mmCIF file of C-alpha atoms and ligand atoms in Angstrom:
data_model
loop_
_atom_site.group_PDB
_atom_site.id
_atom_site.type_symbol
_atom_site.label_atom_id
_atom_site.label_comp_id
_atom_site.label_asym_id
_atom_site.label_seq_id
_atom_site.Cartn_x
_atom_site.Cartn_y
_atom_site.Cartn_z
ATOM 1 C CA UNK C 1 -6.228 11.699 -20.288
ATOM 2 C CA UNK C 2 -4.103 8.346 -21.387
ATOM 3 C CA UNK C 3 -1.783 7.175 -19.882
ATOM 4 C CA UNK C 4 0.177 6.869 -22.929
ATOM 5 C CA UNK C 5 -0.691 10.673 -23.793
ATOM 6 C CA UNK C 6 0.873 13.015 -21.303
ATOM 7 C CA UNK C 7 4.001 15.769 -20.747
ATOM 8 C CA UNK C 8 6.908 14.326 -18.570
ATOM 9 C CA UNK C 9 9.615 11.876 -18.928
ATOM 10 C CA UNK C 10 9.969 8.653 -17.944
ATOM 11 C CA UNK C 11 13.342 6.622 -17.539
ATOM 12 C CA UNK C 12 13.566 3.575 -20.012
ATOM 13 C CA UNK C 13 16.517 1.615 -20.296
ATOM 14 C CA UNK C 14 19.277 3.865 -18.809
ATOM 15 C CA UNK C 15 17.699 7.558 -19.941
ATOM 16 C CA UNK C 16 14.927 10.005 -19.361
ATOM 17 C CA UNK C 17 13.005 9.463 -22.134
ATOM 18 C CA UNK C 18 10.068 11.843 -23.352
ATOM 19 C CA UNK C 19 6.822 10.320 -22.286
ATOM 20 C CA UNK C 20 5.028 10.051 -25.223
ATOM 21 C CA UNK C 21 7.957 7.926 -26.639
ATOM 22 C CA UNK C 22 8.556 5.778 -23.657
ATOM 23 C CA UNK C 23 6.545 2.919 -26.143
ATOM 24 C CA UNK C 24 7.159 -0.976 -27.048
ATOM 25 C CA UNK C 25 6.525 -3.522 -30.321
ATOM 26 C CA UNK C 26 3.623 -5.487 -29.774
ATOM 27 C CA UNK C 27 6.209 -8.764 -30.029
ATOM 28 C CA UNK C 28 6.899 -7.668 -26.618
ATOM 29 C CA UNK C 29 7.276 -11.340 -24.722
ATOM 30 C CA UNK C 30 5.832 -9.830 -21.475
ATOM 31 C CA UNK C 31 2.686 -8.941 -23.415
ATOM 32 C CA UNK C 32 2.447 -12.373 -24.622
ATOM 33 C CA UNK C 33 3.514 -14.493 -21.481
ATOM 34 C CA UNK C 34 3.715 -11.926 -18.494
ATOM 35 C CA UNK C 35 7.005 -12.661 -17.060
ATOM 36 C CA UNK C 36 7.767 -8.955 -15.583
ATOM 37 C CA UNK C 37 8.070 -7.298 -12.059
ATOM 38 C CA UNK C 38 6.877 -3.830 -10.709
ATOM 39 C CA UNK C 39 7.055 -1.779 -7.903
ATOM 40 C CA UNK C 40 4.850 0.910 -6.486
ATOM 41 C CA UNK C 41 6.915 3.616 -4.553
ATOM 42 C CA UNK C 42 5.055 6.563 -3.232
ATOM 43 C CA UNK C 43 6.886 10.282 -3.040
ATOM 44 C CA UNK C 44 5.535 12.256 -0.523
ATOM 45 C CA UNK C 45 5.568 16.445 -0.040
ATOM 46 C CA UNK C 46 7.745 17.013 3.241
ATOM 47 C CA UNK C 47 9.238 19.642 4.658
ATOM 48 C CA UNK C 48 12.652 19.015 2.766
ATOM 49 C CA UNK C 49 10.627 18.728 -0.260
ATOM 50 C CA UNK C 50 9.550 15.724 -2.092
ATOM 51 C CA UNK C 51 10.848 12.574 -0.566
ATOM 52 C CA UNK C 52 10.201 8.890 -1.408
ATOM 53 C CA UNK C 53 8.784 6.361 1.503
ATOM 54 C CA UNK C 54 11.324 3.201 2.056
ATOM 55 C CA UNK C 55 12.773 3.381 -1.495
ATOM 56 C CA UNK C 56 15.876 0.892 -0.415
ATOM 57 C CA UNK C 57 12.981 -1.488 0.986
ATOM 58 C CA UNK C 58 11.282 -1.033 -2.582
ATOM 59 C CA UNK C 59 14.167 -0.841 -4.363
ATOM 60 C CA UNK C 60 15.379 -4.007 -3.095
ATOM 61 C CA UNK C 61 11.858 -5.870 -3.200
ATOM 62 C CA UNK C 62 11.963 -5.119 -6.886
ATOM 63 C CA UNK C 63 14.953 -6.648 -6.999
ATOM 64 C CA UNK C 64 14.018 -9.525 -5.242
ATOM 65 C CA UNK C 65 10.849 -10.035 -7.169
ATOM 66 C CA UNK C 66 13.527 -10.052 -10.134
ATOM 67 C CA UNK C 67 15.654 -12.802 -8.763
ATOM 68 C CA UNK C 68 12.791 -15.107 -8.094
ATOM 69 C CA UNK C 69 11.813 -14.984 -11.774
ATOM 70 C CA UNK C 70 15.170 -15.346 -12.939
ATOM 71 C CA UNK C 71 15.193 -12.147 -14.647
ATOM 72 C CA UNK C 72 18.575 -10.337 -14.929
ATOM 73 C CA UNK C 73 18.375 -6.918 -14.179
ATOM 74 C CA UNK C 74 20.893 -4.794 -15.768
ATOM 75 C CA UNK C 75 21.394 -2.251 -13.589
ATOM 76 C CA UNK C 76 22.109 -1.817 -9.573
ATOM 77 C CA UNK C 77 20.629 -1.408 -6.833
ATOM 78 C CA UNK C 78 22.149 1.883 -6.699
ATOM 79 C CA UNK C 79 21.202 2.586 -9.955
ATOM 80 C CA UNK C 80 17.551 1.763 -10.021
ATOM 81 C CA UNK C 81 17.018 4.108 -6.318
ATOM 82 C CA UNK C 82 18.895 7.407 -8.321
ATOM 83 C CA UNK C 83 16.444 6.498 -11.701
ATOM 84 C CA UNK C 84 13.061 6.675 -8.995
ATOM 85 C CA UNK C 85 14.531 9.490 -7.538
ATOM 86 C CA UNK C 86 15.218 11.237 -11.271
ATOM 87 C CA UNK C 87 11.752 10.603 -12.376
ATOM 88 C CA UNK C 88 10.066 12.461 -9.876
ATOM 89 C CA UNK C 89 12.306 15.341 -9.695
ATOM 90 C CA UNK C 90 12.253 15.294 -14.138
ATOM 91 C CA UNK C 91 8.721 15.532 -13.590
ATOM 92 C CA UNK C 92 8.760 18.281 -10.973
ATOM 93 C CA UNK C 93 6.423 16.052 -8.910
ATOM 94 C CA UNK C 94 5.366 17.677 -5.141
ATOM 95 C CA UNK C 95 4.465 14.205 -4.314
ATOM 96 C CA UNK C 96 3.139 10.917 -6.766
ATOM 97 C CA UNK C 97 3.623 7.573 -7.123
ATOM 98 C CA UNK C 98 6.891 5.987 -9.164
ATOM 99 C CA UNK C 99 6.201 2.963 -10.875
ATOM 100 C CA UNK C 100 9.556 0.761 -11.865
ATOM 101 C CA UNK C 101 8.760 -2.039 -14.092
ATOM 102 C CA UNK C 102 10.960 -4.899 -15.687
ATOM 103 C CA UNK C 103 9.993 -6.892 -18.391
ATOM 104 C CA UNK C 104 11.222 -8.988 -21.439
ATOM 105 C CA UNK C 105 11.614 -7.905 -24.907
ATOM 106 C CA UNK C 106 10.867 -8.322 -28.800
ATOM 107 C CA UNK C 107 13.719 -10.462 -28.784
ATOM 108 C CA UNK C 108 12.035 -13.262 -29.524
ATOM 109 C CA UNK C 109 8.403 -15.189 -29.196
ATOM 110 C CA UNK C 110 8.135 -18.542 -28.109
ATOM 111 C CA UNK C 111 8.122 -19.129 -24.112
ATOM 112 C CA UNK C 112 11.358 -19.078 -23.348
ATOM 113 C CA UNK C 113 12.421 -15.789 -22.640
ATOM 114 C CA UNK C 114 16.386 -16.309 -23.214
ATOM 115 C CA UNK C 115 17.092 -13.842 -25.746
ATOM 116 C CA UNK C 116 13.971 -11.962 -25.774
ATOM 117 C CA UNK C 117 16.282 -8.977 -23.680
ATOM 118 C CA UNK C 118 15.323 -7.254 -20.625
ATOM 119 C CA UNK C 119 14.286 -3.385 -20.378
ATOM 120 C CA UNK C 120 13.701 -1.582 -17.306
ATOM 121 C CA UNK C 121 11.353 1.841 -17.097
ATOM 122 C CA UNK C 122 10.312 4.015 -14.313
ATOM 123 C CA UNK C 123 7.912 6.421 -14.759
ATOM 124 C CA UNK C 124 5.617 8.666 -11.601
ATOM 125 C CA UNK C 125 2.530 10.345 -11.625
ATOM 126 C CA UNK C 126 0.130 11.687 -9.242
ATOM 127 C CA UNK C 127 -2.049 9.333 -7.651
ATOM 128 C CA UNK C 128 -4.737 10.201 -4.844
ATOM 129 C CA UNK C 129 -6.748 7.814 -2.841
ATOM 130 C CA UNK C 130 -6.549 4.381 -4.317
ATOM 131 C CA UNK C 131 -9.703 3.204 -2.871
ATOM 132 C CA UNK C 132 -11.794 6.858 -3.128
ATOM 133 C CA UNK C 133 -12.045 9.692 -1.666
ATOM 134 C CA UNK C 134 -13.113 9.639 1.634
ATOM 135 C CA UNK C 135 -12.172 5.858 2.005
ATOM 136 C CA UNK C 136 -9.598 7.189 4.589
ATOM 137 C CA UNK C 137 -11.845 8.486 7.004
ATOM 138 C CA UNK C 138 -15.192 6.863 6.203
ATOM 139 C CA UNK C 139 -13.942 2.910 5.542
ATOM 140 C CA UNK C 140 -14.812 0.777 2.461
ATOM 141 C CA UNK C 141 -16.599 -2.234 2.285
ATOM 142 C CA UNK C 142 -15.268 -5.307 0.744
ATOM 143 C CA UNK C 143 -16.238 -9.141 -0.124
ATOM 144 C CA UNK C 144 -14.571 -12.369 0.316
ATOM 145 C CA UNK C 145 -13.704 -12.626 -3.385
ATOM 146 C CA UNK C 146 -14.581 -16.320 -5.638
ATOM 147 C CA UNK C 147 -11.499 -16.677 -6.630
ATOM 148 C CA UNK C 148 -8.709 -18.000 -4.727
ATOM 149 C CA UNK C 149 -4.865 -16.291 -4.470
ATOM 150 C CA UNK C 150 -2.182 -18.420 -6.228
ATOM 151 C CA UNK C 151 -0.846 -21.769 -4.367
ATOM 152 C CA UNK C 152 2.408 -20.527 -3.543
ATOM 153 C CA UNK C 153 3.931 -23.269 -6.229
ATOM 154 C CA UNK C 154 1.826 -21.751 -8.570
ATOM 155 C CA UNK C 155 2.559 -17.869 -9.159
ATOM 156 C CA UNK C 156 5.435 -17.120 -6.039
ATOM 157 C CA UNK C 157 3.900 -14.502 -4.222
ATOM 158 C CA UNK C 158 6.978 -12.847 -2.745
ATOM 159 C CA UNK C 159 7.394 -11.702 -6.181
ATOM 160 C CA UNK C 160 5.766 -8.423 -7.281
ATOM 161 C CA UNK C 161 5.121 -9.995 -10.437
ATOM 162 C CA UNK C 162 2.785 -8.382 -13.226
ATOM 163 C CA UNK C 163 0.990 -12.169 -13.363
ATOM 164 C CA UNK C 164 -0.080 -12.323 -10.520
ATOM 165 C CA UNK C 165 -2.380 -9.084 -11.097
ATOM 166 C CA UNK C 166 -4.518 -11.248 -13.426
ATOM 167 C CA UNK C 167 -6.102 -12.531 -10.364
ATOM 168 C CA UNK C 168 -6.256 -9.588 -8.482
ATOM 169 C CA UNK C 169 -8.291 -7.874 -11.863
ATOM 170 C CA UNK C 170 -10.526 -10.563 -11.800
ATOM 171 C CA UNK C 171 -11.113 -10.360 -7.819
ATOM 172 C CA UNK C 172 -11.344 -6.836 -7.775
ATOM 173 C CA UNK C 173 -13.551 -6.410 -10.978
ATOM 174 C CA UNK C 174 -16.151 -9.182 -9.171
ATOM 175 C CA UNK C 175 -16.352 -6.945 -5.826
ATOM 176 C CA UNK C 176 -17.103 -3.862 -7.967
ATOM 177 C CA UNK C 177 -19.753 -5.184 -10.229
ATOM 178 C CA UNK C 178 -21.259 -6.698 -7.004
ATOM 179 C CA UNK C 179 -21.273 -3.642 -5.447
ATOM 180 C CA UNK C 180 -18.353 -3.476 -2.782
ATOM 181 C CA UNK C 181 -15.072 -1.462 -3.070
ATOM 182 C CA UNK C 182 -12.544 -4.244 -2.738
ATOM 183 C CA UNK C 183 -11.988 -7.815 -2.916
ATOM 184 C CA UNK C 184 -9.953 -9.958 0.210
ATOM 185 C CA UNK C 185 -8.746 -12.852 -1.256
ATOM 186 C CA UNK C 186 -8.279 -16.446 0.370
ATOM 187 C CA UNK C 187 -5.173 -18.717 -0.308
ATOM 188 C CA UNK C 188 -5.941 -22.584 -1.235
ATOM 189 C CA UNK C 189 -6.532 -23.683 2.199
ATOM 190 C CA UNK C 190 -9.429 -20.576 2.819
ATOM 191 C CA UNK C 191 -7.599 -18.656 5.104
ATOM 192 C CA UNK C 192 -7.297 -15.316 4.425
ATOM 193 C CA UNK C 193 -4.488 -13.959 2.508
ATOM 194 C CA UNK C 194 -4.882 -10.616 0.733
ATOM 195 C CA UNK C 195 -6.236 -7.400 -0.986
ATOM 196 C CA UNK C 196 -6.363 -7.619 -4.888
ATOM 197 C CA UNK C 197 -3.911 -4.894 -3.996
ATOM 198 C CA UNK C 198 -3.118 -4.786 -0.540
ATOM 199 C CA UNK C 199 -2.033 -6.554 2.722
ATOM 200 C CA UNK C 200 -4.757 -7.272 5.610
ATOM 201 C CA UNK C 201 -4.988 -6.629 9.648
ATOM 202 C CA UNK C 202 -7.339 -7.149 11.744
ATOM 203 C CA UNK C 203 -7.679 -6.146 15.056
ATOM 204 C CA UNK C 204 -9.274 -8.268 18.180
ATOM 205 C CA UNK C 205 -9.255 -7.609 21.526
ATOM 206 C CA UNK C 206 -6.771 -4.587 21.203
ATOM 207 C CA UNK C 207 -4.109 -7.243 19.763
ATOM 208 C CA UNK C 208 -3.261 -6.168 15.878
ATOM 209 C CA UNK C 209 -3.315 -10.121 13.925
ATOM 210 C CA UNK C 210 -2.168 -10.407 10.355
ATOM 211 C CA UNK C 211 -2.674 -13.382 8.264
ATOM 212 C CA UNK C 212 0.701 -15.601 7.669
ATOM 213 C CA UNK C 213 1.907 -14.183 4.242
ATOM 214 C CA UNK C 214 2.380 -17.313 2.263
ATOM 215 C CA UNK C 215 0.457 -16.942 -0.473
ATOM 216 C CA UNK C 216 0.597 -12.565 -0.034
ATOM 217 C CA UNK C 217 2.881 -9.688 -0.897
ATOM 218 C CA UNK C 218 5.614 -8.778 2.259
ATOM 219 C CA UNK C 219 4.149 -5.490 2.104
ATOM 220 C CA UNK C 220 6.212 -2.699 2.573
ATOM 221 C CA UNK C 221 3.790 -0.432 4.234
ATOM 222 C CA UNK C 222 2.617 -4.172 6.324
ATOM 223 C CA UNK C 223 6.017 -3.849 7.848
ATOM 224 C CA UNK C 224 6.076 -0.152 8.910
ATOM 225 C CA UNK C 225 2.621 -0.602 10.428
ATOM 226 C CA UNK C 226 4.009 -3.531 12.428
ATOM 227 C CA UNK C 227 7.130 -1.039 13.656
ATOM 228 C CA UNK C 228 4.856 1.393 14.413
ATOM 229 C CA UNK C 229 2.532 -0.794 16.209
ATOM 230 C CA UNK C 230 5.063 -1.476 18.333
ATOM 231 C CA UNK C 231 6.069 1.297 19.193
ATOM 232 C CA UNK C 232 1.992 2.204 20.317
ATOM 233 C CA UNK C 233 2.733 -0.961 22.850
ATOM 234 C CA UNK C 234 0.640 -2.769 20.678
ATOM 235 C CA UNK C 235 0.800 -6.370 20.406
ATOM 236 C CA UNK C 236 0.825 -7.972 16.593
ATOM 237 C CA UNK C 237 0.183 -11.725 16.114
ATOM 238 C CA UNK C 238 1.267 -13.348 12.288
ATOM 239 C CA UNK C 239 -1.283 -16.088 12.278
ATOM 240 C CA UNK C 240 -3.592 -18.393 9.603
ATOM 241 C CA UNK C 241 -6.593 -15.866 9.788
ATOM 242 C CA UNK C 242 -10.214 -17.030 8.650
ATOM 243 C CA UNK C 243 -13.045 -15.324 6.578
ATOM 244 C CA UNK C 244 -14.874 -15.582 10.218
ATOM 245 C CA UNK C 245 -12.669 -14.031 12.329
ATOM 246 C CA UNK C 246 -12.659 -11.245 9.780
ATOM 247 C CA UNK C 247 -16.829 -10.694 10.395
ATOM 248 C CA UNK C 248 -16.345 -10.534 14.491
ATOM 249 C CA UNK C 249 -13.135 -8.410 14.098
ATOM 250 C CA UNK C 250 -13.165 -5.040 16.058
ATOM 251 C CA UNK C 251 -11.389 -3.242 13.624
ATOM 252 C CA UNK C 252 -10.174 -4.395 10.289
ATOM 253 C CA UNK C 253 -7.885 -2.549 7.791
ATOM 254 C CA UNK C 254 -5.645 -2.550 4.595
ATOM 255 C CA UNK C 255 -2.209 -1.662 3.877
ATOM 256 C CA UNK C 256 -0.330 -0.413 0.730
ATOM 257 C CA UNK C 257 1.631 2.073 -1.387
ATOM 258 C CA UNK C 258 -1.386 3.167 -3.271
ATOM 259 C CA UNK C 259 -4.201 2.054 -0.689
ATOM 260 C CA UNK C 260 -1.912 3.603 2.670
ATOM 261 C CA UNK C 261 -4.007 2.279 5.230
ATOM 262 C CA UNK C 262 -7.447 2.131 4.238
ATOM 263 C CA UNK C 263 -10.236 1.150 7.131
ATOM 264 C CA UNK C 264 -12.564 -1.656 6.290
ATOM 265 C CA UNK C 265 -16.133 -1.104 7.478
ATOM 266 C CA UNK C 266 -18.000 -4.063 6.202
ATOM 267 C CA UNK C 267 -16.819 -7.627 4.875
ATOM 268 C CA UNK C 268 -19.791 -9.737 2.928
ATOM 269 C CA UNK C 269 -22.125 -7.532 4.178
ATOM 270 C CA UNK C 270 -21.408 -8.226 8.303
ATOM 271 C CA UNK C 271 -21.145 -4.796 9.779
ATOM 272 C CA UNK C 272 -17.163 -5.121 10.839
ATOM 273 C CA UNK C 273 -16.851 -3.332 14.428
ATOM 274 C CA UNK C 274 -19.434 -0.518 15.103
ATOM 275 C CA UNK C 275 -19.390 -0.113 11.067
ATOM 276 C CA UNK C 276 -16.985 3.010 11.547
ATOM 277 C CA UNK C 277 -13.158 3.641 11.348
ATOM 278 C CA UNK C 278 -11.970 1.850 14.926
ATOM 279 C CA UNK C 279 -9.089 3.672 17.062
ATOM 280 C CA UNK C 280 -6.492 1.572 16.834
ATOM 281 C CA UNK C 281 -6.754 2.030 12.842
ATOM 282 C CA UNK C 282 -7.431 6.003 13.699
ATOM 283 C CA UNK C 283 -3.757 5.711 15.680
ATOM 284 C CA UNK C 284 -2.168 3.706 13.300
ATOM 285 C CA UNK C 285 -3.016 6.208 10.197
ATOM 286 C CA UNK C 286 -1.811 8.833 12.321
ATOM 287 C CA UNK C 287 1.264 8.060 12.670
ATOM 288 C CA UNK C 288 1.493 6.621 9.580
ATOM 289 C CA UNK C 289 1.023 9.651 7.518
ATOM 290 C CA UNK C 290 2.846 11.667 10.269
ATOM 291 C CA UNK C 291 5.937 9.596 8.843
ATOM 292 C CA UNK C 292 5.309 10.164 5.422
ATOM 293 C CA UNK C 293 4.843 13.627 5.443
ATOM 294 C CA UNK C 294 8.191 13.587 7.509
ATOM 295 C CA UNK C 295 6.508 14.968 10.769
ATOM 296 C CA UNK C 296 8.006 12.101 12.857
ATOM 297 C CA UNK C 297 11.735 11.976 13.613
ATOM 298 C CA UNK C 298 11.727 8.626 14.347
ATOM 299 C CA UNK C 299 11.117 7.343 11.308
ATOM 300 C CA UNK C 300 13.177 10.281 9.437
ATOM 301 C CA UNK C 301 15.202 7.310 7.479
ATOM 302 C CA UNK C 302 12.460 5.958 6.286
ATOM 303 C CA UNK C 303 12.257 8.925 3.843
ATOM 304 C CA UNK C 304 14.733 9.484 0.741
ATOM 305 C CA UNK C 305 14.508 13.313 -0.471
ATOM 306 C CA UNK C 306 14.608 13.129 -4.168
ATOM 307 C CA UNK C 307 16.674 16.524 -4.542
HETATM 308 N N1 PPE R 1 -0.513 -7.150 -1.776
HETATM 309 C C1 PPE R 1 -0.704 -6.881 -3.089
HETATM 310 C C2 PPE R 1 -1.330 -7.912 -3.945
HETATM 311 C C3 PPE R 1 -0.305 -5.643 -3.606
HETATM 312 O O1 PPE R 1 -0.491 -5.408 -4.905
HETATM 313 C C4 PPE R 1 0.260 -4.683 -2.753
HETATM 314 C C5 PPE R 1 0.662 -3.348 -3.297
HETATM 315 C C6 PPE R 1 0.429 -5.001 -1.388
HETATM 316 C C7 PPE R 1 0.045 -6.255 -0.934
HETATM 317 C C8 PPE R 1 1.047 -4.044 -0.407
HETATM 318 O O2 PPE R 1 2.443 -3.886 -0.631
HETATM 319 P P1 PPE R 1 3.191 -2.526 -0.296
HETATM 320 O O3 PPE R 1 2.821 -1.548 -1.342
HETATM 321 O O4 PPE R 1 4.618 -2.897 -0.321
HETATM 322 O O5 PPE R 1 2.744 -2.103 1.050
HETATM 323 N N2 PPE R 1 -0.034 -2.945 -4.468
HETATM 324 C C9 PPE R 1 0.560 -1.994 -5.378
HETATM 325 C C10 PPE R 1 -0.170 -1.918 -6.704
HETATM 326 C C11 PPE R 1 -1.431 -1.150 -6.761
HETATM 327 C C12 PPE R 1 -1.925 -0.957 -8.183
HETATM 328 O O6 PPE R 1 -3.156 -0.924 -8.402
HETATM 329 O O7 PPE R 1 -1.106 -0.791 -9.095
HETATM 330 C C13 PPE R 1 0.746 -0.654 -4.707
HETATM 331 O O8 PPE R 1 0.055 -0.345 -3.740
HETATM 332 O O9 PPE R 1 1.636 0.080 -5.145
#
C-alpha cells in the first residue's frame, strides 16, 4: 500500500487533515533544493496506553535542526509536542512511529527560500523492525560504506535535515546491493561516524566507546543508552573511533528511533565478537525496551502518554 494511499489523518499546517489530502504542488522548493527538517518519534503500547519515547528531547531536536537552517517554524514547542501526540491518538495508533517534517513552499523557485513559506506536517504509522525481523536478536551485518558523511561545514550534522539523507540513500543502497544490511559511514578524516540511519557503539574490554559525534546525529536513543549505561556501572568513552577498532570490537551495536538498538554481528566481513548478539548489548536492549514499554520506573518521564 502507498504511502500516499491510506485511511488516517495527518496534521498539516495547524489541522488534522484527511490523509489522502495531506498533498503538495510539485513547485514545492524543498523538492527542488531540500532545505527541510524531520523527526522520527516512536509511540510505544504501555500500560497507560500509547505513550511517546522523549518527545520534549524530539520535539526540541526538531526544533533545533530548524534553527540551524534558519527556518522559521510557526508554531511552539508546545504546539508541535500536542500535534505528535494528536496524530497518534487521530489515528487510534497502539504504538507507531510519528514523523514531523518542515519544509519550504510553492512560494517561489529560485534558491532562496525567502518567500517560498514554511508548512509543517506530522503524520504516524506503524513501523516494525527497521533493520528486519529478527535483527534484534540475531544481529545484522554491515560494511564500511564508499562514501564519506558530510564535513561538518558541508551539510551540519546536528541538524536532522532531509539533505543529508541523500548520502545516507546512497550508503545504504551500496551495502544492500553488496549484500550486507547496513552501511557505517566514516567522516572526512576516516574515523567512524555513523549509520545511514543510526548512531554507533562499540564495546571493548567491558567499556561502552562511541565515536565523537561531529560529523553524526546527537541521537536521542545514543543518549538514553549512555544514561542507562550508567546506571549498569558501565563505563562509556566519546572518542575518534576507527574502521579497525570496529573489526576487534567485542560487541558492536546501533542506536535509533526506527533501528532501537540493533546488534551488529559482522563489519566488512570480520566476524565482530563471537559473531552473536554480546551481553552487554543483550543488557542494554533490556532495559531499553523495559523503558519503552514503561516497565521501568526510573525512566517513567521519559514517556509522554498521548491520551
Ligand atoms: N543518525 C542518523 C543519520 C539517523 O538518521 C538517526 C535516526 C540517528 C542517528 C539516531 O537518532 P535518534 O533517532 O534520535 O536516536 N534515524 C531516523 C530516520 C530513519 C528513517 O529511515 O527514516 C529514525 O530512526 O527515526
Amino acid at each position: 500500500m502507498s504511502m500516499a494511499d491510506r485511511d488516517g489523518w495527518i496534521w498539516f499546517d495547524g489541522a488534522l487533515k484527511p490523509w489522502r489530502e495531506a498533498a503538495v504542488h510539485v513547485l514545492t522548493h524543498t523538492l527542488h533544493y531540500g532545505l527541510g527538517v524531520f523527526e522520527g518519534v516512536r509511540a510505544y503500547a504501555t500500560p497507560r496506553g500509547a505513550a511517546l519515547f522523549r518527545l520534549p528531547e524530539h520535539t526540541r531536536r526538531f526544533m533545533q535542526s530548524a534553527h540551524i537552517l534558519g527556518i522559521e517554524l510557526p508554531y511552539s514547542s508546545e504546539q508541535l509536542a500536542a500535534a505528535q501526540a494528536e496524530v497518534v491518538r487521530a489515528n487510534q495508533l497502539a504504538q507507531g512511529y510519528v514523523r514531523p517534517l518542515a519544509f519550504m513552499g510553492a512560494g517561489k523557485m529560485g534558491v532562496d527560500p525567502e518567500g517560498a513559506g514554511v508548512h509543517v506536517a506530522i503524520a504516524a504509522w506503524p513501523w516494525g523492525a527497521y533493520l528486519g525481523d529478527g535483527a534484534m536478536e540475531r544481529g545484522i551485518r554491515v560494511r564500511i560504506s564508499s562514501f564519506a558523511r558530510h564535513h561538518v561545514n558541508v551539510q551540519m550534522c546536528r541538524s536532522k535535515s532531509v539533505s543529508t539523507y541523500a548520502n545516507s540513500i546512497l550508503a545504504h543502497r551500496e551495502a544492500r546491493a553488496d549484500g550486507f544490511d547496513e552501511a557505517i559511514l566514516l567522516d572526512t578524516d576516516g574515523f567512524v561516524a555513523e549509520g545511514s540511519g543510526e548512531n554507533v557503539f562499540l564495546v571493548r574490554d567491558g567499556r561502552l566507546i562511541e565515536p565523537e559525534v561531529a560529523s553524526a546525529l546527537e541521537g536521542v536513543t545514543r543518549r538514553s543508552i549512555i544514561a542507562l549505561a550508567a546506571e549498569e556501572g558501565i563505563a562509556v568513552e566519546t572518542r575518534r573511533v576507527t574502521r579497525d577498532e570496529l573489526y576487534i570490537a567485542d560487541e558492536v551495536f546501533l542506536t535509533g528511533t526506527a533501528a532501537e538498538v540493533t546488534p551488529v554481528v559482522e563489519v566488512d566481513r570480520r566476524r565482530v565478537g563471537d559473531g552473536r548478539r554480546g551481553p552487554i548489548t543483550a543488557r542494554l536492549q533490556e532495559r531499553f525496551f523495559a523503558c519503552v514499554r514503561g516497565a521501568d520506573a526510573r525512566h517513567a518521564d521519559w514517556l509522554t502518554p498521548v491520551a
